[in-house]
Amino acid sequence: MPFPLPPRPATALASALAGLALALTAVGCSHVTPLGPESAATAATPRQLGSPIVMQVMLGKPGTPPTGACPAGYAALSGPGAAEDQGRCYSKLGAPVTFTSAGVATGRLKNSAGQSDASTGAEAALMFNLPAADRAALTAITTKAYEAKGYVDISVDGQSWAIPEALAPLTGGQFAISLPSRNLALQLQRLLDPSG
């Protein structure tokens, strides 16, 4: 894929979240979406996570053809979020931010017509509601990624689960990521909330 990637069509979360604007879009099939004010009543209550969520601003470049080798200072990422990366390489920009508490709920992405967004390969989503104390950190890291025209690596348990391109800062303390299967969404939810 060439860099930078063009923005993908806006998507929305199903049910009460339908019609919300897309703030970040990603390589492959993952998205990060802000949740609007009307979602506050349906957002999961933040609590201690089983594994922390780590967000890191990344700069991205395609690997060198034909081998896909990464340029000096860049590396490929591993995990479900990197599976659809098609040879993209990343370099860290600044320090990561770690979130140890969040509300986590499953959902499903829909396109603007309210149909399943199967064209992107997205089959399930996890929605996150951060505690008020962490909202400024989410805004800061997504603003930095947006200003750098970069990406946000969202990692849990040492694996990248989403690597969205920053199209706007997230300011409400809530976001969602999509995954290519319900099983992956449930696997990530179990890492974050083993009791759930």
PDB file of N, CA and C in Angstrom, residues 122-186:
ATOM      1  N   ALA A 122     -14.456  -5.912   8.485  1.00  0.00           N
ATOM      2  CA  ALA A 122     -14.760  -5.696   9.894  1.00  0.00           C
ATOM      3  C   ALA A 122     -16.032  -6.442  10.250  1.00  0.00           C
ATOM      4  N   GLU A 123     -15.937  -7.327  11.213  1.00  0.00           N
ATOM      5  CA  GLU A 123     -17.091  -8.121  11.618  1.00  0.00           C
ATOM      6  C   GLU A 123     -17.527  -7.831  13.047  1.00  0.00           C
ATOM      7  N   ALA A 124     -16.659  -7.269  13.867  1.00  0.00           N
ATOM      8  CA  ALA A 124     -16.994  -7.003  15.265  1.00  0.00           C
ATOM      9  C   ALA A 124     -16.205  -5.805  15.744  1.00  0.00           C
ATOM     10  N   ALA A 125     -16.681  -5.184  16.797  1.00  0.00           N
ATOM     11  CA  ALA A 125     -15.995  -4.025  17.358  1.00  0.00           C
ATOM     12  C   ALA A 125     -15.994  -4.118  18.876  1.00  0.00           C
ATOM     13  N   LEU A 126     -14.982  -3.531  19.469  1.00  0.00           N
ATOM     14  CA  LEU A 126     -14.956  -3.331  20.913  1.00  0.00           C
ATOM     15  C   LEU A 126     -15.040  -1.833  21.157  1.00  0.00           C
ATOM     16  N   MET A 127     -15.913  -1.450  22.070  1.00  0.00           N
ATOM     17  CA  MET A 127     -16.088  -0.049  22.430  1.00  0.00           C
ATOM     18  C   MET A 127     -15.470   0.182  23.800  1.00  0.00           C
ATOM     19  N   PHE A 128     -14.753   1.285  23.925  1.00  0.00           N
ATOM     20  CA  PHE A 128     -14.020   1.592  25.144  1.00  0.00           C
ATOM     21  C   PHE A 128     -14.501   2.915  25.720  1.00  0.00           C
ATOM     22  N   ASN A 129     -14.676   2.939  27.032  1.00  0.00           N
ATOM     23  CA  ASN A 129     -15.047   4.144  27.761  1.00  0.00           C
ATOM     24  C   ASN A 129     -13.997   4.340  28.852  1.00  0.00           C
ATOM     25  N   LEU A 130     -13.144   5.360  28.690  1.00  0.00           N
ATOM     26  CA  LEU A 130     -12.071   5.605  29.656  1.00  0.00           C
ATOM     27  C   LEU A 130     -12.584   6.424  30.839  1.00  0.00           C
ATOM     28  N   PRO A 131     -11.956   6.257  32.015  1.00  0.00           N
ATOM     29  CA  PRO A 131     -12.326   7.108  33.146  1.00  0.00           C
ATOM     30  C   PRO A 131     -11.969   8.571  32.845  1.00  0.00           C
ATOM     31  N   ALA A 132     -12.648   9.486  33.502  1.00  0.00           N
ATOM     32  CA  ALA A 132     -12.428  10.921  33.273  1.00  0.00           C
ATOM     33  C   ALA A 132     -10.956  11.297  33.420  1.00  0.00           C
ATOM     34  N   ALA A 133     -10.241  10.670  34.346  1.00  0.00           N
ATOM     35  CA  ALA A 133      -8.835  11.000  34.594  1.00  0.00           C
ATOM     36  C   ALA A 133      -7.935  10.663  33.406  1.00  0.00           C
ATOM     37  N   ASP A 134      -8.371   9.775  32.507  1.00  0.00           N
ATOM     38  CA  ASP A 134      -7.547   9.358  31.365  1.00  0.00           C
ATOM     39  C   ASP A 134      -7.911  10.046  30.052  1.00  0.00           C
ATOM     40  N   ARG A 135      -8.944  10.840  30.040  1.00  0.00           N
ATOM     41  CA  ARG A 135      -9.409  11.450  28.794  1.00  0.00           C
ATOM     42  C   ARG A 135      -8.387  12.401  28.189  1.00  0.00           C
ATOM     43  N   ALA A 136      -7.706  13.179  29.017  1.00  0.00           N
ATOM     44  CA  ALA A 136      -6.700  14.111  28.495  1.00  0.00           C
ATOM     45  C   ALA A 136      -5.548  13.359  27.832  1.00  0.00           C
ATOM     46  N   ALA A 137      -5.156  12.209  28.391  1.00  0.00           N
ATOM     47  CA  ALA A 137      -4.069  11.421  27.808  1.00  0.00           C
ATOM     48  C   ALA A 137      -4.477  10.861  26.445  1.00  0.00           C
ATOM     49  N   LEU A 138      -5.734  10.417  26.299  1.00  0.00           N
ATOM     50  CA  LEU A 138      -6.225   9.934  25.007  1.00  0.00           C
ATOM     51  C   LEU A 138      -6.231  11.068  23.984  1.00  0.00           C
ATOM     52  N   THR A 139      -6.709  12.227  24.404  1.00  0.00           N
ATOM     53  CA  THR A 139      -6.722  13.384  23.506  1.00  0.00           C
ATOM     54  C   THR A 139      -5.302  13.749  23.081  1.00  0.00           C
ATOM     55  N   ALA A 140      -4.364  13.760  24.038  1.00  0.00           N
ATOM     56  CA  ALA A 140      -2.983  14.150  23.737  1.00  0.00           C
ATOM     57  C   ALA A 140      -2.323  13.195  22.745  1.00  0.00           C
ATOM     58  N   ILE A 141      -2.463  11.891  22.954  1.00  0.00           N
ATOM     59  CA  ILE A 141      -1.767  10.957  22.069  1.00  0.00           C
ATOM     60  C   ILE A 141      -2.397  10.924  20.681  1.00  0.00           C
ATOM     61  N   THR A 142      -3.720  11.042  20.596  1.00  0.00           N
ATOM     62  CA  THR A 142      -4.351  11.048  19.275  1.00  0.00           C
ATOM     63  C   THR A 142      -4.130  12.378  18.557  1.00  0.00           C
ATOM     64  N   THR A 143      -3.988  13.455  19.311  1.00  0.00           N
ATOM     65  CA  THR A 143      -3.646  14.748  18.698  1.00  0.00           C
ATOM     66  C   THR A 143      -2.237  14.700  18.125  1.00  0.00           C
ATOM     67  N   LYS A 144      -1.299  14.129  18.873  1.00  0.00           N
ATOM     68  CA  LYS A 144       0.083  14.006  18.405  1.00  0.00           C
ATOM     69  C   LYS A 144       0.144  13.167  17.122  1.00  0.00           C
ATOM     70  N   ALA A 145      -0.593  12.061  17.085  1.00  0.00           N
ATOM     71  CA  ALA A 145      -0.621  11.212  15.891  1.00  0.00           C
ATOM     72  C   ALA A 145      -1.236  11.969  14.714  1.00  0.00           C
ATOM     73  N   TYR A 146      -2.301  12.708  14.964  1.00  0.00           N
ATOM     74  CA  TYR A 146      -2.964  13.482  13.912  1.00  0.00           C
ATOM     75  C   TYR A 146      -2.023  14.554  13.347  1.00  0.00           C
ATOM     76  N   GLU A 147      -1.361  15.284  14.229  1.00  0.00           N
ATOM     77  CA  GLU A 147      -0.445  16.345  13.791  1.00  0.00           C
ATOM     78  C   GLU A 147       0.751  15.779  13.025  1.00  0.00           C
ATOM     79  N   ALA A 148       1.182  14.565  13.349  1.00  0.00           N
ATOM     80  CA  ALA A 148       2.315  13.921  12.669  1.00  0.00           C
ATOM     81  C   ALA A 148       1.877  13.209  11.394  1.00  0.00           C
ATOM     82  N   LYS A 149       0.572  13.212  11.114  1.00  0.00           N
ATOM     83  CA  LYS A 149       0.024  12.445   9.982  1.00  0.00           C
ATOM     84  C   LYS A 149       0.444  10.990  10.104  1.00  0.00           C
ATOM     85  N   GLY A 150       0.308  10.476  11.333  1.00  0.00           N
ATOM     86  CA  GLY A 150       0.758   9.132  11.639  1.00  0.00           C
ATOM     87  C   GLY A 150      -0.366   8.196  12.027  1.00  0.00           C
ATOM     88  N   TYR A 151      -0.006   7.201  12.813  1.00  0.00           N
ATOM     89  CA  TYR A 151      -0.880   6.117  13.219  1.00  0.00           C
ATOM     90  C   TYR A 151      -0.840   5.989  14.733  1.00  0.00           C
ATOM     91  N   VAL A 152      -1.794   5.235  15.279  1.00  0.00           N
ATOM     92  CA  VAL A 152      -1.791   4.909  16.702  1.00  0.00           C
ATOM     93  C   VAL A 152      -1.791   3.388  16.813  1.00  0.00           C
ATOM     94  N   ASP A 153      -0.715   2.832  17.346  1.00  0.00           N
ATOM     95  CA  ASP A 153      -0.649   1.396  17.604  1.00  0.00           C
ATOM     96  C   ASP A 153      -1.371   1.157  18.924  1.00  0.00           C
ATOM     97  N   ILE A 154      -2.438   0.359  18.884  1.00  0.00           N
ATOM     98  CA  ILE A 154      -3.203   0.018  20.084  1.00  0.00           C
ATOM     99  C   ILE A 154      -2.856  -1.428  20.417  1.00  0.00           C
ATOM    100  N   SER A 155      -2.069  -1.593  21.486  1.00  0.00           N
ATOM    101  CA  SER A 155      -1.553  -2.911  21.859  1.00  0.00           C
ATOM    102  C   SER A 155      -2.114  -3.363  23.195  1.00  0.00           C
ATOM    103  N   VAL A 156      -2.317  -4.669  23.302  1.00  0.00           N
ATOM    104  CA  VAL A 156      -2.709  -5.317  24.549  1.00  0.00           C
ATOM    105  C   VAL A 156      -1.903  -6.605  24.625  1.00  0.00           C
ATOM    106  N   ASP A 157      -1.295  -6.837  25.764  1.00  0.00           N
ATOM    107  CA  ASP A 157      -0.530  -8.060  26.004  1.00  0.00           C
ATOM    108  C   ASP A 157       0.582  -8.245  24.973  1.00  0.00           C
ATOM    109  N   GLY A 158       1.235  -7.131  24.578  1.00  0.00           N
ATOM    110  CA  GLY A 158       2.374  -7.168  23.666  1.00  0.00           C
ATOM    111  C   GLY A 158       2.029  -7.371  22.196  1.00  0.00           C
ATOM    112  N   GLN A 159       0.741  -7.366  21.841  1.00  0.00           N
ATOM    113  CA  GLN A 159       0.303  -7.563  20.462  1.00  0.00           C
ATOM    114  C   GLN A 159      -0.459  -6.340  19.969  1.00  0.00           C
ATOM    115  N   SER A 160      -0.239  -5.959  18.720  1.00  0.00           N
ATOM    116  CA  SER A 160      -0.975  -4.855  18.107  1.00  0.00           C
ATOM    117  C   SER A 160      -2.357  -5.351  17.700  1.00  0.00           C
ATOM    118  N   TRP A 161      -3.399  -4.719  18.237  1.00  0.00           N
ATOM    119  CA  TRP A 161      -4.774  -5.103  17.921  1.00  0.00           C
ATOM    120  C   TRP A 161      -5.397  -4.169  16.900  1.00  0.00           C
ATOM    121  N   ALA A 162      -4.865  -2.971  16.777  1.00  0.00           N
ATOM    122  CA  ALA A 162      -5.318  -2.009  15.763  1.00  0.00           C
ATOM    123  C   ALA A 162      -4.191  -1.016  15.546  1.00  0.00           C
ATOM    124  N   ILE A 163      -4.044  -0.564  14.297  1.00  0.00           N
ATOM    125  CA  ILE A 163      -3.015   0.428  13.958  1.00  0.00           C
ATOM    126  C   ILE A 163      -3.676   1.465  13.044  1.00  0.00           C
ATOM    127  N   PRO A 164      -4.595   2.242  13.602  1.00  0.00           N
ATOM    128  CA  PRO A 164      -5.340   3.188  12.778  1.00  0.00           C
ATOM    129  C   PRO A 164      -4.542   4.430  12.404  1.00  0.00           C
ATOM    130  N   GLU A 165      -4.833   4.949  11.224  1.00  0.00           N
ATOM    131  CA  GLU A 165      -4.306   6.242  10.789  1.00  0.00           C
ATOM    132  C   GLU A 165      -5.086   7.327  11.530  1.00  0.00           C
ATOM    133  N   ALA A 166      -4.392   8.326  12.038  1.00  0.00           N
ATOM    134  CA  ALA A 166      -5.044   9.398  12.795  1.00  0.00           C
ATOM    135  C   ALA A 166      -5.640  10.427  11.849  1.00  0.00           C
ATOM    136  N   LEU A 167      -6.962  10.528  11.838  1.00  0.00           N
ATOM    137  CA  LEU A 167      -7.650  11.504  11.007  1.00  0.00           C
ATOM    138  C   LEU A 167      -8.201  12.667  11.818  1.00  0.00           C
ATOM    139  N   ALA A 168      -8.248  12.518  13.142  1.00  0.00           N
ATOM    140  CA  ALA A 168      -8.693  13.578  14.047  1.00  0.00           C
ATOM    141  C   ALA A 168      -8.361  13.152  15.472  1.00  0.00           C
ATOM    142  N   PRO A 169      -8.160  14.120  16.368  1.00  0.00           N
ATOM    143  CA  PRO A 169      -7.958  13.765  17.776  1.00  0.00           C
ATOM    144  C   PRO A 169      -9.238  13.192  18.393  1.00  0.00           C
ATOM    145  N   LEU A 170      -9.102  12.305  19.351  1.00  0.00           N
ATOM    146  CA  LEU A 170     -10.242  11.785  20.109  1.00  0.00           C
ATOM    147  C   LEU A 170     -10.334  12.592  21.394  1.00  0.00           C
ATOM    148  N   THR A 171     -11.457  13.248  21.616  1.00  0.00           N
ATOM    149  CA  THR A 171     -11.563  14.171  22.745  1.00  0.00           C
ATOM    150  C   THR A 171     -12.585  13.766  23.797  1.00  0.00           C
ATOM    151  N   GLY A 172     -13.397  12.745  23.553  1.00  0.00           N
ATOM    152  CA  GLY A 172     -14.473  12.409  24.481  1.00  0.00           C
ATOM    153  C   GLY A 172     -14.174  11.302  25.465  1.00  0.00           C
ATOM    154  N   GLY A 173     -12.984  10.700  25.392  1.00  0.00           N
ATOM    155  CA  GLY A 173     -12.661   9.621  26.318  1.00  0.00           C
ATOM    156  C   GLY A 173     -13.263   8.281  25.935  1.00  0.00           C
ATOM    157  N   GLN A 174     -13.902   8.214  24.760  1.00  0.00           N
ATOM    158  CA  GLN A 174     -14.496   6.974  24.290  1.00  0.00           C
ATOM    159  C   GLN A 174     -14.042   6.717  22.862  1.00  0.00           C
ATOM    160  N   PHE A 175     -13.839   5.443  22.531  1.00  0.00           N
ATOM    161  CA  PHE A 175     -13.462   5.075  21.166  1.00  0.00           C
ATOM    162  C   PHE A 175     -13.839   3.624  20.930  1.00  0.00           C
ATOM    163  N   ALA A 176     -13.777   3.196  19.681  1.00  0.00           N
ATOM    164  CA  ALA A 176     -14.055   1.800  19.331  1.00  0.00           C
ATOM    165  C   ALA A 176     -13.037   1.349  18.299  1.00  0.00           C
ATOM    166  N   ILE A 177     -12.670   0.075  18.344  1.00  0.00           N
ATOM    167  CA  ILE A 177     -11.841  -0.508  17.297  1.00  0.00           C
ATOM    168  C   ILE A 177     -12.604  -1.671  16.692  1.00  0.00           C
ATOM    169  N   SER A 178     -12.441  -1.873  15.387  1.00  0.00           N
ATOM    170  CA  SER A 178     -13.094  -3.004  14.737  1.00  0.00           C
ATOM    171  C   SER A 178     -12.067  -4.089  14.467  1.00  0.00           C
ATOM    172  N   LEU A 179     -12.565  -5.307  14.410  1.00  0.00           N
ATOM    173  CA  LEU A 179     -11.724  -6.475  14.180  1.00  0.00           C
ATOM    174  C   LEU A 179     -12.375  -7.348  13.117  1.00  0.00           C
ATOM    175  N   PRO A 180     -11.570  -8.158  12.397  1.00  0.00           N
ATOM    176  CA  PRO A 180     -12.109  -8.928  11.282  1.00  0.00           C
ATOM    177  C   PRO A 180     -12.998 -10.104  11.683  1.00  0.00           C
ATOM    178  N   SER A 181     -13.048 -10.455  12.970  1.00  0.00           N
ATOM    179  CA  SER A 181     -13.929 -11.553  13.376  1.00  0.00           C
ATOM    180  C   SER A 181     -14.431 -11.342  14.798  1.00  0.00           C
ATOM    181  N   ARG A 182     -15.582 -11.913  15.061  1.00  0.00           N
ATOM    182  CA  ARG A 182     -16.148 -11.860  16.416  1.00  0.00           C
ATOM    183  C   ARG A 182     -15.245 -12.608  17.386  1.00  0.00           C
ATOM    184  N   ASN A 183     -14.631 -13.713  16.928  1.00  0.00           N
ATOM    185  CA  ASN A 183     -13.736 -14.473  17.809  1.00  0.00           C
ATOM    186  C   ASN A 183     -12.551 -13.623  18.269  1.00  0.00           C
ATOM    187  N   LEU A 184     -11.966 -12.822  17.359  1.00  0.00           N
ATOM    188  CA  LEU A 184     -10.861 -11.941  17.764  1.00  0.00           C
ATOM    189  C   LEU A 184     -11.340 -10.893  18.756  1.00  0.00           C
ATOM    190  N   ALA A 185     -12.527 -10.340  18.522  1.00  0.00           N
ATOM    191  CA  ALA A 185     -13.076  -9.347  19.454  1.00  0.00           C
ATOM    192  C   ALA A 185     -13.280  -9.971  20.833  1.00  0.00           C
ATOM    193  N   LEU A 186     -13.795 -11.185  20.883  1.00  0.00           N
ATOM    194  CA  LEU A 186     -13.993 -11.858  22.169  1.00  0.00           C
ATOM    195  C   LEU A 186     -12.669 -12.212  22.830  1.00  0.00           C
TER     196      LEU A 186
END
